[in-house]
mmCIF file of C-alpha atoms and ligand atoms in Angstrom:
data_model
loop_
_atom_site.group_PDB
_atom_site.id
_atom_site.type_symbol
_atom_site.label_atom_id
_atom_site.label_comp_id
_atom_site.label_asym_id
_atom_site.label_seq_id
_atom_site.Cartn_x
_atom_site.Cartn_y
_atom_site.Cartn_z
ATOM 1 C CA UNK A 1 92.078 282.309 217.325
ATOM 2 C CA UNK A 2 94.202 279.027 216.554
ATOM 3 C CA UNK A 3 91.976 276.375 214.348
ATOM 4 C CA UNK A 4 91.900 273.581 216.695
ATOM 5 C CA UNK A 5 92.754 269.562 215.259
ATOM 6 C CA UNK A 6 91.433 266.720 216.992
ATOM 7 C CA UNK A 7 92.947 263.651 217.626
ATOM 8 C CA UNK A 8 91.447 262.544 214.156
ATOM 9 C CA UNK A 9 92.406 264.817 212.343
ATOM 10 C CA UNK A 10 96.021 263.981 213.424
ATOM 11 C CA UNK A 11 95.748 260.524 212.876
ATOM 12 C CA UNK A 12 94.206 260.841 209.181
ATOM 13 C CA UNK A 13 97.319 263.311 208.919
ATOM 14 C CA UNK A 14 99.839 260.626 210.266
ATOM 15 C CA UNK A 15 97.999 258.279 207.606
ATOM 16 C CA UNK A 16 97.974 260.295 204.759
ATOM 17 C CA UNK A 17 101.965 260.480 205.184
ATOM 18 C CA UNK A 18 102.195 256.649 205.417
ATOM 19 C CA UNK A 19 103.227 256.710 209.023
ATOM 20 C CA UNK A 20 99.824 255.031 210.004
ATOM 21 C CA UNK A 21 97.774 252.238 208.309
ATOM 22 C CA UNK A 22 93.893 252.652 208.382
ATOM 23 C CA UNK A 23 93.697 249.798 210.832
ATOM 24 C CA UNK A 24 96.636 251.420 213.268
ATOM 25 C CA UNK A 25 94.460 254.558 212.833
ATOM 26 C CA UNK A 26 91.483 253.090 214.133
ATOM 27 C CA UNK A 27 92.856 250.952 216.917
ATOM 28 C CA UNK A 28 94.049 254.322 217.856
ATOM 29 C CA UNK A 29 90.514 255.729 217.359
ATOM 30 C CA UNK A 30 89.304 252.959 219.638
ATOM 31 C CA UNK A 31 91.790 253.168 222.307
ATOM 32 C CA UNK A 32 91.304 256.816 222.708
ATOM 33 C CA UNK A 33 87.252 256.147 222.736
ATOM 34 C CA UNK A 34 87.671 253.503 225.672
ATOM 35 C CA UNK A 35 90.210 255.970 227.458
ATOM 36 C CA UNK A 36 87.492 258.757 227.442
ATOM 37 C CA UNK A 37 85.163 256.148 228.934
ATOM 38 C CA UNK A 38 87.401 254.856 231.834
ATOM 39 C CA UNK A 39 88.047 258.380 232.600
ATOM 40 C CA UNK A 40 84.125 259.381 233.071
ATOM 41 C CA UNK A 41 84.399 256.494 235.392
ATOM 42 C CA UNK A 42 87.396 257.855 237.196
ATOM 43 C CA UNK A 43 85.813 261.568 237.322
ATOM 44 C CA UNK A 44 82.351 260.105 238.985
ATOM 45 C CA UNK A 45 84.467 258.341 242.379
ATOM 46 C CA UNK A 46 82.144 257.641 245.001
ATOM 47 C CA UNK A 47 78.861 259.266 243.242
ATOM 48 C CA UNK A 48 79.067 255.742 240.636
ATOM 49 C CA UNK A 49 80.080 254.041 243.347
ATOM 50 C CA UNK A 50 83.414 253.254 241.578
ATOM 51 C CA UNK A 51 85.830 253.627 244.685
ATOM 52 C CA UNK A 52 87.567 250.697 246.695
ATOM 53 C CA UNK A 53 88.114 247.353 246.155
ATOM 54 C CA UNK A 54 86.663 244.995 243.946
ATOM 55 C CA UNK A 55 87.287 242.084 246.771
ATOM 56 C CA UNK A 56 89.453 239.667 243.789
ATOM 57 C CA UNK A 57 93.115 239.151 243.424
ATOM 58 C CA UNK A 58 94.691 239.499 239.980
ATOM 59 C CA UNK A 59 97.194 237.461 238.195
ATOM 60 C CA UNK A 60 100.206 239.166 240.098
ATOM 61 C CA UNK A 61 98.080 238.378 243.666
ATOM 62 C CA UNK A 62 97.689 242.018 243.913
ATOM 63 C CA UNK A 63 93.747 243.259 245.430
ATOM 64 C CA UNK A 64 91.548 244.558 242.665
ATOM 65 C CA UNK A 65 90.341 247.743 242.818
ATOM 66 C CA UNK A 66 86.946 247.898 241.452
ATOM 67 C CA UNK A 67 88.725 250.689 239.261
ATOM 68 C CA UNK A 68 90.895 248.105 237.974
ATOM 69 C CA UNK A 69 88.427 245.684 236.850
ATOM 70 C CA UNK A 70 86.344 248.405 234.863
ATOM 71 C CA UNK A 71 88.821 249.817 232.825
ATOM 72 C CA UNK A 72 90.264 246.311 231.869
ATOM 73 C CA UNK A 73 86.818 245.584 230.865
ATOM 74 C CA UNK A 74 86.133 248.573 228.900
ATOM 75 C CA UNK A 75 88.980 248.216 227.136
ATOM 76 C CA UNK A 76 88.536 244.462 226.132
ATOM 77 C CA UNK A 77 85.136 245.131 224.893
ATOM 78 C CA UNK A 78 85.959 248.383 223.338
ATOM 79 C CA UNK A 79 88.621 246.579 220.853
ATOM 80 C CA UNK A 80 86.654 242.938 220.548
ATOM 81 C CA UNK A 81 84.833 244.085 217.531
ATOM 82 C CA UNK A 82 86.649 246.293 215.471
ATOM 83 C CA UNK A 83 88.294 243.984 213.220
ATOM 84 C CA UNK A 84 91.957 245.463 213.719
ATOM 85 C CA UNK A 85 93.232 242.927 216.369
ATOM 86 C CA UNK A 86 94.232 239.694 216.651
ATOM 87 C CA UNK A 87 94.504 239.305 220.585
ATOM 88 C CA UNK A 88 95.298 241.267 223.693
ATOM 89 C CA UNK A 89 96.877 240.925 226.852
ATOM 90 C CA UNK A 90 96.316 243.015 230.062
ATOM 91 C CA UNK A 91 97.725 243.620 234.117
ATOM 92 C CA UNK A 92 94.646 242.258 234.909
ATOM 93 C CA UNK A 93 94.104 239.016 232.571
ATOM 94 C CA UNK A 94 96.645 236.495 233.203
ATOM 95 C CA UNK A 95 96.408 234.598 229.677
ATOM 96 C CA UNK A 96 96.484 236.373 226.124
ATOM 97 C CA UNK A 97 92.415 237.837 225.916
ATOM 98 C CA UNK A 98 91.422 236.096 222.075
ATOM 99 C CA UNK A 99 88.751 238.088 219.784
ATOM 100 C CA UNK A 100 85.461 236.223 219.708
ATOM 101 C CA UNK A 101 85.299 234.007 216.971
ATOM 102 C CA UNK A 102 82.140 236.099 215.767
ATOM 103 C CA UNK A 103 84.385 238.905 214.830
ATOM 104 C CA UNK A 104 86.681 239.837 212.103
ATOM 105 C CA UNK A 105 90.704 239.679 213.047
ATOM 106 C CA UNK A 106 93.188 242.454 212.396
ATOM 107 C CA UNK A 107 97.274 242.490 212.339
ATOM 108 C CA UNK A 108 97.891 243.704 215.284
ATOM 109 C CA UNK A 109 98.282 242.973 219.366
ATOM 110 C CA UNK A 110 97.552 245.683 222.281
ATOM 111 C CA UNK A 111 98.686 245.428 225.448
ATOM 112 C CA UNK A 112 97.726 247.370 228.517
ATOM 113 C CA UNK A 113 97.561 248.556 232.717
ATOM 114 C CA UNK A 114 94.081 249.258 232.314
ATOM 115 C CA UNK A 115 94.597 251.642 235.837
ATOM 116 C CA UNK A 116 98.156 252.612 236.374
ATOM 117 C CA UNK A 117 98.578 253.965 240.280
ATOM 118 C CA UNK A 118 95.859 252.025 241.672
ATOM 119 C CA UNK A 119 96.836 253.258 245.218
ATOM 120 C CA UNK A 120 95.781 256.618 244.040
ATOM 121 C CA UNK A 121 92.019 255.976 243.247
ATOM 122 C CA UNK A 122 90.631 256.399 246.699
ATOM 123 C CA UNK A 123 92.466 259.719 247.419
ATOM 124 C CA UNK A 124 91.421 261.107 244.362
ATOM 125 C CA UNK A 125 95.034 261.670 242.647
ATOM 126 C CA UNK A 126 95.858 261.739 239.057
ATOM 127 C CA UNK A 127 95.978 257.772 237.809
ATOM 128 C CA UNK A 128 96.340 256.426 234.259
ATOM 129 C CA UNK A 129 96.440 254.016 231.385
ATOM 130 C CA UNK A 130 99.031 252.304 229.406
ATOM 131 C CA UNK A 131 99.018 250.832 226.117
ATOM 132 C CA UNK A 132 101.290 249.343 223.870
ATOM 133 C CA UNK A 133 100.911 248.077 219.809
ATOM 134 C CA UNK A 134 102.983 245.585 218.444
ATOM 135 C CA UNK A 135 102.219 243.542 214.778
ATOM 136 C CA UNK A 136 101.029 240.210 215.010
ATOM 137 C CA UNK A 137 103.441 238.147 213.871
ATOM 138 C CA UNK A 138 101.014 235.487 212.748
ATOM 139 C CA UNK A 139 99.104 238.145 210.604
ATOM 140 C CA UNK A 140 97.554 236.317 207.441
ATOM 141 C CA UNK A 141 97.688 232.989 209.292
ATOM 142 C CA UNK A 142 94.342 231.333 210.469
ATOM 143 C CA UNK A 143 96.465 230.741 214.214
ATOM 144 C CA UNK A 144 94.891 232.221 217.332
ATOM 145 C CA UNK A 145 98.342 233.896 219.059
ATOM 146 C CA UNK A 146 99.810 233.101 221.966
ATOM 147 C CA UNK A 147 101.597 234.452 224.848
ATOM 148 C CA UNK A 148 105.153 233.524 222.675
ATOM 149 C CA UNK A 149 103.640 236.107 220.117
ATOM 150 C CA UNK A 150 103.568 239.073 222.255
ATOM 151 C CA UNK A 151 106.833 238.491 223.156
ATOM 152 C CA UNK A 152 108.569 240.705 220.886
ATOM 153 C CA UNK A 153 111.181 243.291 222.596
ATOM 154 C CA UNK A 154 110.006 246.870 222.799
ATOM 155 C CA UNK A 155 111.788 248.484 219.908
ATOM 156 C CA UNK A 156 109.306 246.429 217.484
ATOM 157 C CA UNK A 157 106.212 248.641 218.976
ATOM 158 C CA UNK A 158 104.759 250.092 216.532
ATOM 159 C CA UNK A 159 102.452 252.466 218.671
ATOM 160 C CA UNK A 160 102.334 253.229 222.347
ATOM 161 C CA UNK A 161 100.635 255.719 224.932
ATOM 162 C CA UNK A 162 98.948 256.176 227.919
ATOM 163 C CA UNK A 163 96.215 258.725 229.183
ATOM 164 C CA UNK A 164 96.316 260.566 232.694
ATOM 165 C CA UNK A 165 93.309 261.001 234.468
ATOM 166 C CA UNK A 166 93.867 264.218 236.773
ATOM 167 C CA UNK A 167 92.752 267.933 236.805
ATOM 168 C CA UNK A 168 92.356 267.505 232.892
ATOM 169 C CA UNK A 169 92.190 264.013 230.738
ATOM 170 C CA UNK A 170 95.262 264.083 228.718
ATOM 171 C CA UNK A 171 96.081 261.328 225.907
ATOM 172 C CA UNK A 172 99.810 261.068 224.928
ATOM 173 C CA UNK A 173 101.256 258.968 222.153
ATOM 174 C CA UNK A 174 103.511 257.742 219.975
ATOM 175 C CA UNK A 175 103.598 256.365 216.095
ATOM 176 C CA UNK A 176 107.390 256.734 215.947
ATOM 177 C CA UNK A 177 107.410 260.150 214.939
ATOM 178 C CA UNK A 178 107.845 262.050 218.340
ATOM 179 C CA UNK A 179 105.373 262.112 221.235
ATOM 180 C CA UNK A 180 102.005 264.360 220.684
ATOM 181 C CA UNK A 181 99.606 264.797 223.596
ATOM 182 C CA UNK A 182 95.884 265.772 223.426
ATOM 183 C CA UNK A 183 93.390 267.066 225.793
ATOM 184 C CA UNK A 184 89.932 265.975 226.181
ATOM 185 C CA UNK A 185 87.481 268.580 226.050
ATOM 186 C CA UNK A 186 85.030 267.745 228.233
ATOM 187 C CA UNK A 187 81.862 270.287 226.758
ATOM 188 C CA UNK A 188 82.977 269.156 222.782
ATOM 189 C CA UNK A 189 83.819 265.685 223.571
ATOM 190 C CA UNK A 190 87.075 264.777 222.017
ATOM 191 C CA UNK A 191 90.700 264.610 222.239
ATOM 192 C CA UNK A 192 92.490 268.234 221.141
ATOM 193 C CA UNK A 193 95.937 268.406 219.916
ATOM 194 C CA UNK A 194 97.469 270.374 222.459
ATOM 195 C CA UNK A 195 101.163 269.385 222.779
ATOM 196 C CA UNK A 196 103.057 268.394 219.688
ATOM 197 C CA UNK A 197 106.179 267.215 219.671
ATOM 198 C CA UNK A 198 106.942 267.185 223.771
ATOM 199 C CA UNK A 199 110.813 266.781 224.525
ATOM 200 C CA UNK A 200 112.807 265.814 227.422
ATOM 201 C CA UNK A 201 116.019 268.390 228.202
ATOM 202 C CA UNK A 202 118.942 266.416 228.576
ATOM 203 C CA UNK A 203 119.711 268.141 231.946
ATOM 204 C CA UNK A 204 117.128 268.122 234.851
ATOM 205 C CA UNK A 205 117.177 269.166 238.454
ATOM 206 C CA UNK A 206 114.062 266.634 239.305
ATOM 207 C CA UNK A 207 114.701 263.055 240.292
ATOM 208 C CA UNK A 208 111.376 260.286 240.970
ATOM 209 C CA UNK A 209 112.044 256.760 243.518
ATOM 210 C CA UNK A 210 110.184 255.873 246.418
ATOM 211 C CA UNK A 211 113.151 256.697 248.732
ATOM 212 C CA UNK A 212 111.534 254.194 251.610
ATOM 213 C CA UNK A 213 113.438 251.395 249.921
ATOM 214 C CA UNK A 214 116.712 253.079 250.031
ATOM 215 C CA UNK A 215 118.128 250.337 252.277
ATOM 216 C CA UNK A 216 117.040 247.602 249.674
ATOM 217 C CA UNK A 217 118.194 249.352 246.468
ATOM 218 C CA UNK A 218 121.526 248.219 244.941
ATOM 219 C CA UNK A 219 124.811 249.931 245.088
ATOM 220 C CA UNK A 220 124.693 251.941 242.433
ATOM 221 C CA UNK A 221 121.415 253.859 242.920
ATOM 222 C CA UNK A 222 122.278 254.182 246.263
ATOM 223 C CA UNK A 223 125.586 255.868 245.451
ATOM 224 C CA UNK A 224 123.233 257.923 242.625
ATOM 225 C CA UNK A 225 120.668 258.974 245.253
ATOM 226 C CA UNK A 226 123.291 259.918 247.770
ATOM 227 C CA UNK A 227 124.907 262.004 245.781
ATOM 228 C CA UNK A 228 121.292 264.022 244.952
ATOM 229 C CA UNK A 229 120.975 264.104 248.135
ATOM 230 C CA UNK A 230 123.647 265.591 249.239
ATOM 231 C CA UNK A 231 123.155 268.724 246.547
ATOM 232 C CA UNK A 232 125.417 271.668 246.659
ATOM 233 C CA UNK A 233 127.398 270.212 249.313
ATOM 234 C CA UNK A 234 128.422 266.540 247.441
ATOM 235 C CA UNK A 235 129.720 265.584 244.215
ATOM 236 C CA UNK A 236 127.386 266.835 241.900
ATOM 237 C CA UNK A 237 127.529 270.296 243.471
ATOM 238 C CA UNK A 238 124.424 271.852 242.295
ATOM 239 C CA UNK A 239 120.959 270.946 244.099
ATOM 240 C CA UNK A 240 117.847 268.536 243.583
ATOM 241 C CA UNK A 241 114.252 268.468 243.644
ATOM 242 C CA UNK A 242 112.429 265.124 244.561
ATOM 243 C CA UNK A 243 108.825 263.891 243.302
ATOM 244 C CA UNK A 244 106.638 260.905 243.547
ATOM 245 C CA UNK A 245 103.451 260.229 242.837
ATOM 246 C CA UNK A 246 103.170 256.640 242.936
ATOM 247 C CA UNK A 247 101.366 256.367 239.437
ATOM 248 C CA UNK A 248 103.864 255.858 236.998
ATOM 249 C CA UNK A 249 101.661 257.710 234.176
ATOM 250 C CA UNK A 250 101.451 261.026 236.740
ATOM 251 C CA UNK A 251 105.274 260.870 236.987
ATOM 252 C CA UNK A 252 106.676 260.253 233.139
ATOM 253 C CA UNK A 253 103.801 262.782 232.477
ATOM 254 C CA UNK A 254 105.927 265.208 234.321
ATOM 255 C CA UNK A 255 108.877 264.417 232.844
ATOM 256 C CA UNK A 256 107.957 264.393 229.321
ATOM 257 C CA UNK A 257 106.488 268.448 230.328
ATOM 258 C CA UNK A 258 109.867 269.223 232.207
ATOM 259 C CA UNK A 259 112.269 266.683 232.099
ATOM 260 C CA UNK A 260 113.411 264.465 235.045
ATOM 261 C CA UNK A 261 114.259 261.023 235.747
ATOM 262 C CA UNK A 262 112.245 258.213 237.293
ATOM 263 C CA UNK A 263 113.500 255.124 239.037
ATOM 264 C CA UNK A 264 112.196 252.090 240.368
ATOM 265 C CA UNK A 265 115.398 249.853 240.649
ATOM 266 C CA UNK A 266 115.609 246.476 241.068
ATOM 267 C CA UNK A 267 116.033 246.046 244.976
ATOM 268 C CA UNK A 268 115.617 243.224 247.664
ATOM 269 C CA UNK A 269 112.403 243.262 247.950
ATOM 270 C CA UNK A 270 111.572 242.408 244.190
ATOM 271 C CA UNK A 271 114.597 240.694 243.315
ATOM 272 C CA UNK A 272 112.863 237.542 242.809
ATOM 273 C CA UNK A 273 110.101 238.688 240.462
ATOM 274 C CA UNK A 274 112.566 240.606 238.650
ATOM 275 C CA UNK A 275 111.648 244.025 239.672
ATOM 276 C CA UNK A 276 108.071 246.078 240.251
ATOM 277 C CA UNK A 277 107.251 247.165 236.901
ATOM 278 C CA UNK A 278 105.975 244.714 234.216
ATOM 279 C CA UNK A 279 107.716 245.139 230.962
ATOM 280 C CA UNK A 280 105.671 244.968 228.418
ATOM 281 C CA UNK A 281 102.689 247.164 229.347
ATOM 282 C CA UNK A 282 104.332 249.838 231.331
ATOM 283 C CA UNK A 283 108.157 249.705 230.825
ATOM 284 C CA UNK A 284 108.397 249.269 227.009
ATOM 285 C CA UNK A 285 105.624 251.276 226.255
ATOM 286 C CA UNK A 286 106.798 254.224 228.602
ATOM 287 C CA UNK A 287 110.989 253.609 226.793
ATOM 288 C CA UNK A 288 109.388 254.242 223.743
ATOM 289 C CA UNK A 289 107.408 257.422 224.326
ATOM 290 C CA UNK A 290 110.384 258.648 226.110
ATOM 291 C CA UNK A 291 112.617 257.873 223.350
ATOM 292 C CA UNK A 292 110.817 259.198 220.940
ATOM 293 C CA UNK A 293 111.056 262.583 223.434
ATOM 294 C CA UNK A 294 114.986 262.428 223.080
ATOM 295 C CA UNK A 295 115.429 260.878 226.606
ATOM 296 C CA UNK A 296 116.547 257.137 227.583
ATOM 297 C CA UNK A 297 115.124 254.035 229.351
ATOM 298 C CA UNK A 298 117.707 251.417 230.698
ATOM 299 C CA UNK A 299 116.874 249.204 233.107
ATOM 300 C CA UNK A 300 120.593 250.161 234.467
ATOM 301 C CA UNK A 301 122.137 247.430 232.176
ATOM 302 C CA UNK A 302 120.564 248.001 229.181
ATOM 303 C CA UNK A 303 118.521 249.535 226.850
ATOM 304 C CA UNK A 304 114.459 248.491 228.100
ATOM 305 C CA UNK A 305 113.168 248.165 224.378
ATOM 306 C CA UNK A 306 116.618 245.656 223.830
ATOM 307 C CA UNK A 307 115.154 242.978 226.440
ATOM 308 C CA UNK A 308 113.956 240.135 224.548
ATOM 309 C CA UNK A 309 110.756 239.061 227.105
ATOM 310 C CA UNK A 310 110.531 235.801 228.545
ATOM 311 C CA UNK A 311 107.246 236.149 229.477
ATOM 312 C CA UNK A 312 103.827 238.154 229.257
ATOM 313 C CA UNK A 313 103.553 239.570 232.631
ATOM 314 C CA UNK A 314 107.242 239.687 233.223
ATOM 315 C CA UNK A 315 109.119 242.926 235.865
ATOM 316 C CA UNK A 316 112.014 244.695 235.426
ATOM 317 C CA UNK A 317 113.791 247.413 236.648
ATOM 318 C CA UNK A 318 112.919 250.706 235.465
ATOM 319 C CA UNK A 319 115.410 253.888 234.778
ATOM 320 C CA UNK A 320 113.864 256.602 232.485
ATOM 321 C CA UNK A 321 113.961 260.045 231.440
ATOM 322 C CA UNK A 322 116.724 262.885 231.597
ATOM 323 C CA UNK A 323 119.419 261.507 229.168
ATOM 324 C CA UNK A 324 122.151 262.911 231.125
ATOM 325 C CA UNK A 325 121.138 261.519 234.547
ATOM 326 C CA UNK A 326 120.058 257.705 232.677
ATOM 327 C CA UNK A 327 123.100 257.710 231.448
ATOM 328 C CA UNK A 328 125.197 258.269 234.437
ATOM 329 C CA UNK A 329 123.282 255.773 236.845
ATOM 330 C CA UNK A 330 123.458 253.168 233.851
ATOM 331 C CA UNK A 331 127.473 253.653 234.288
ATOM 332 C CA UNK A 332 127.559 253.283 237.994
ATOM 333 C CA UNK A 333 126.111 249.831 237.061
ATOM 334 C CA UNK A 334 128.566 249.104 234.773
ATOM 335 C CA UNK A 335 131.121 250.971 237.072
ATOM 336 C CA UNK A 336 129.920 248.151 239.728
HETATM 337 P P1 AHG B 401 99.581 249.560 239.183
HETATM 338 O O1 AHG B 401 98.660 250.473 239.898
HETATM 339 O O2 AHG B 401 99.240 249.367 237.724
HETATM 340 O O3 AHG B 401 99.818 248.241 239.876
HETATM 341 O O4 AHG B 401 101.022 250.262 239.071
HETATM 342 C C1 AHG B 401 101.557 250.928 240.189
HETATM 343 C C2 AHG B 401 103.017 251.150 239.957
HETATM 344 C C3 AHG B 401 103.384 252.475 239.291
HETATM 345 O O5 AHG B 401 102.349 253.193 238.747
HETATM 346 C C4 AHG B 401 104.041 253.273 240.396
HETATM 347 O O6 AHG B 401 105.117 254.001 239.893
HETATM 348 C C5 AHG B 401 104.470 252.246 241.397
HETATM 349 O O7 AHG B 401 103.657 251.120 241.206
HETATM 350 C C6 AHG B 401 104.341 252.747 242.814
HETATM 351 O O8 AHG B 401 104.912 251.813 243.645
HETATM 352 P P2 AHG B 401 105.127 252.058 245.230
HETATM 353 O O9 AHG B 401 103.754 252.000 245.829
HETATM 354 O O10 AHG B 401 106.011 250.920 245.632
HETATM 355 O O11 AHG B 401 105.781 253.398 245.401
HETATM 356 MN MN1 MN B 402 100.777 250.178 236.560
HETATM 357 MN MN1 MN B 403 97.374 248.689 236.840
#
């Protein structure tokens, strides 16, 4: 039989080839720990309770499921006291979350959607986290940071991940050398190194959009979803399969296994707030796992880990996956 490594023996790997500082290692350590948590919450539903919603509003003015609220808080107290962060920011807070002044401060920030595919938790379908690391830039300063701190574009992460919560608990992530997923084993209690190294083919057959807003989407993906569409018959000449979940997490987790490509475009009805998505704590950390897989994130005019962010809970629009197919919607932008 194969020896089996945990998740910390990995990470004491990744740090013993300098690719991981003992603080990044046990941020990691404490992400994964709060993960496991949420996810006995998820796996309980209605026996804890756990289902519906929590009857608040968050900073977006999107309903709280109760879901929502207890991962965030896990989360927040599982990295207040660790002494490897400086601050956090989450979906659900709407102002940078400081570290008690009781407790030692570390380098770096975290950022996260405590429950990604909240419209998922009631029918009992695969949901998520997402988390993204960048350096504070204040480190060695006595400054608490501030929202103009996390504000760093995406390419400056310096880990990101996210866990799926579905038939098995799966924790994927990235140090910026490739994308490694683990499975939690329920009986033994940790995280298993189960897929090193996942890759995206260039080529896929598999495209991801919630096709009700096809008369709101912009020219281009129009034109690009057409032409799917229309298979054998149109352009492309070969036919495609569609998917969505509606939990982002569920969806790039399927494309990182078999490649793909996942859109939600800007279109009329988000225009305003820039798009659905919020950049920095699903967009940038889900360009940089899928990067690191070989495939690309634009947000159809550029790269997503270029944009320098404006704000902390800022949207964009959201193009990832198969290189060949980002690449060829990101020209019909430019094309338009
Ligand atoms: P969240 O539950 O964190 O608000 O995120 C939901 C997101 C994302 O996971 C998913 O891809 C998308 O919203 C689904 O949107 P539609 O319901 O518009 O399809
Ligand atoms: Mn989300
Ligand atoms: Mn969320």
């Amino acid at each position: 039989m194969q020896k089996r490594v945990s998740l910390t023996q990995f990470l004491i790997a990744e740090q013993r080839a300098g690719r991981v500082s003992p603080d990044l290692r046990l941020l990691l350590e404490v992400v994964a720990r709060a993960v496991k948590a949420i996810g006995v919450n998820v796996s309980k539903g209605a026996l804890a309770d756990v289902l519906g919603d929590a009857g608040t509003d968050n900073v977006q003015g999107e309903a709280q499921k109760k879901l929502d609220v207890i991962a965030n808080e896990i989360l927040l107290e599982a990295n207040e006291w660790g002494g490897h962060l400086a601050a956090m920011a989450s979906e659900e807070v709407e102002t940078v979350h400081q570290i008690p002044f009781d407790y030692p401060k570390g380098g770096f920030l975290l950022l996260f959607d405590p429950l990604d595919g909240s419209s998922n938790i009631d029918i009992n379908v695969t949901v998520g986290t997402i988390f993204s690391v960048l350096k504070n830039p204040l480190a060695g300063q006595a400054k608490d940071p501030t929202e103009r701190d996390f504000l760093q574009p995406g390419r400056e992460q310096v880990a990101a991940g996210y866990a799926t919560y579905g038939p098995s608990t799966q924790l994927v992530l990235t140090v910026g050398n490739g994308v490694h997923g683990f499975t939690l084993d329920r009986e033994f209690g940790g995280f298993v190194y189960t897929h090193p190294f996942m890759t995206i083919p260039a080529a896929t057959h598999e495209f991801a959009i919630n096709a009700s807003n096809v008369r709101y989407w912009e020219k281009p993906v129009q034109r690009y979803i057409a032409e799917l569409q229309q298979g054998k018959d149109g352009p492309r000449g070969e036919d495609f399969n569609m998917r969505w979940v509606a939990s982002m997490v569920a969806d790039v987790h399927r494309i990182l296994t078999r490649g793909g490509i996942f859109l939600y475009p800007l279109d009329d009805k988000t225009r305003a707030q820039g798009g659905k998505l919020r950049l920095m704590y699903e967009a940038n950390p889900m360009a940089l796992l899928i990067e690191q897989a070989g495939g690309a994130a634009t947000n159809g005019h550029e790269r997503i880990l270029d944009i320098k962010p404006h704000k902390l809970h800022q949207r964009v629009a959201v193009i990832l996956g198969s290189k060949n197919e980002v690449e060829r919607v990101t020209s019909y932008h430019h094309e338009a």
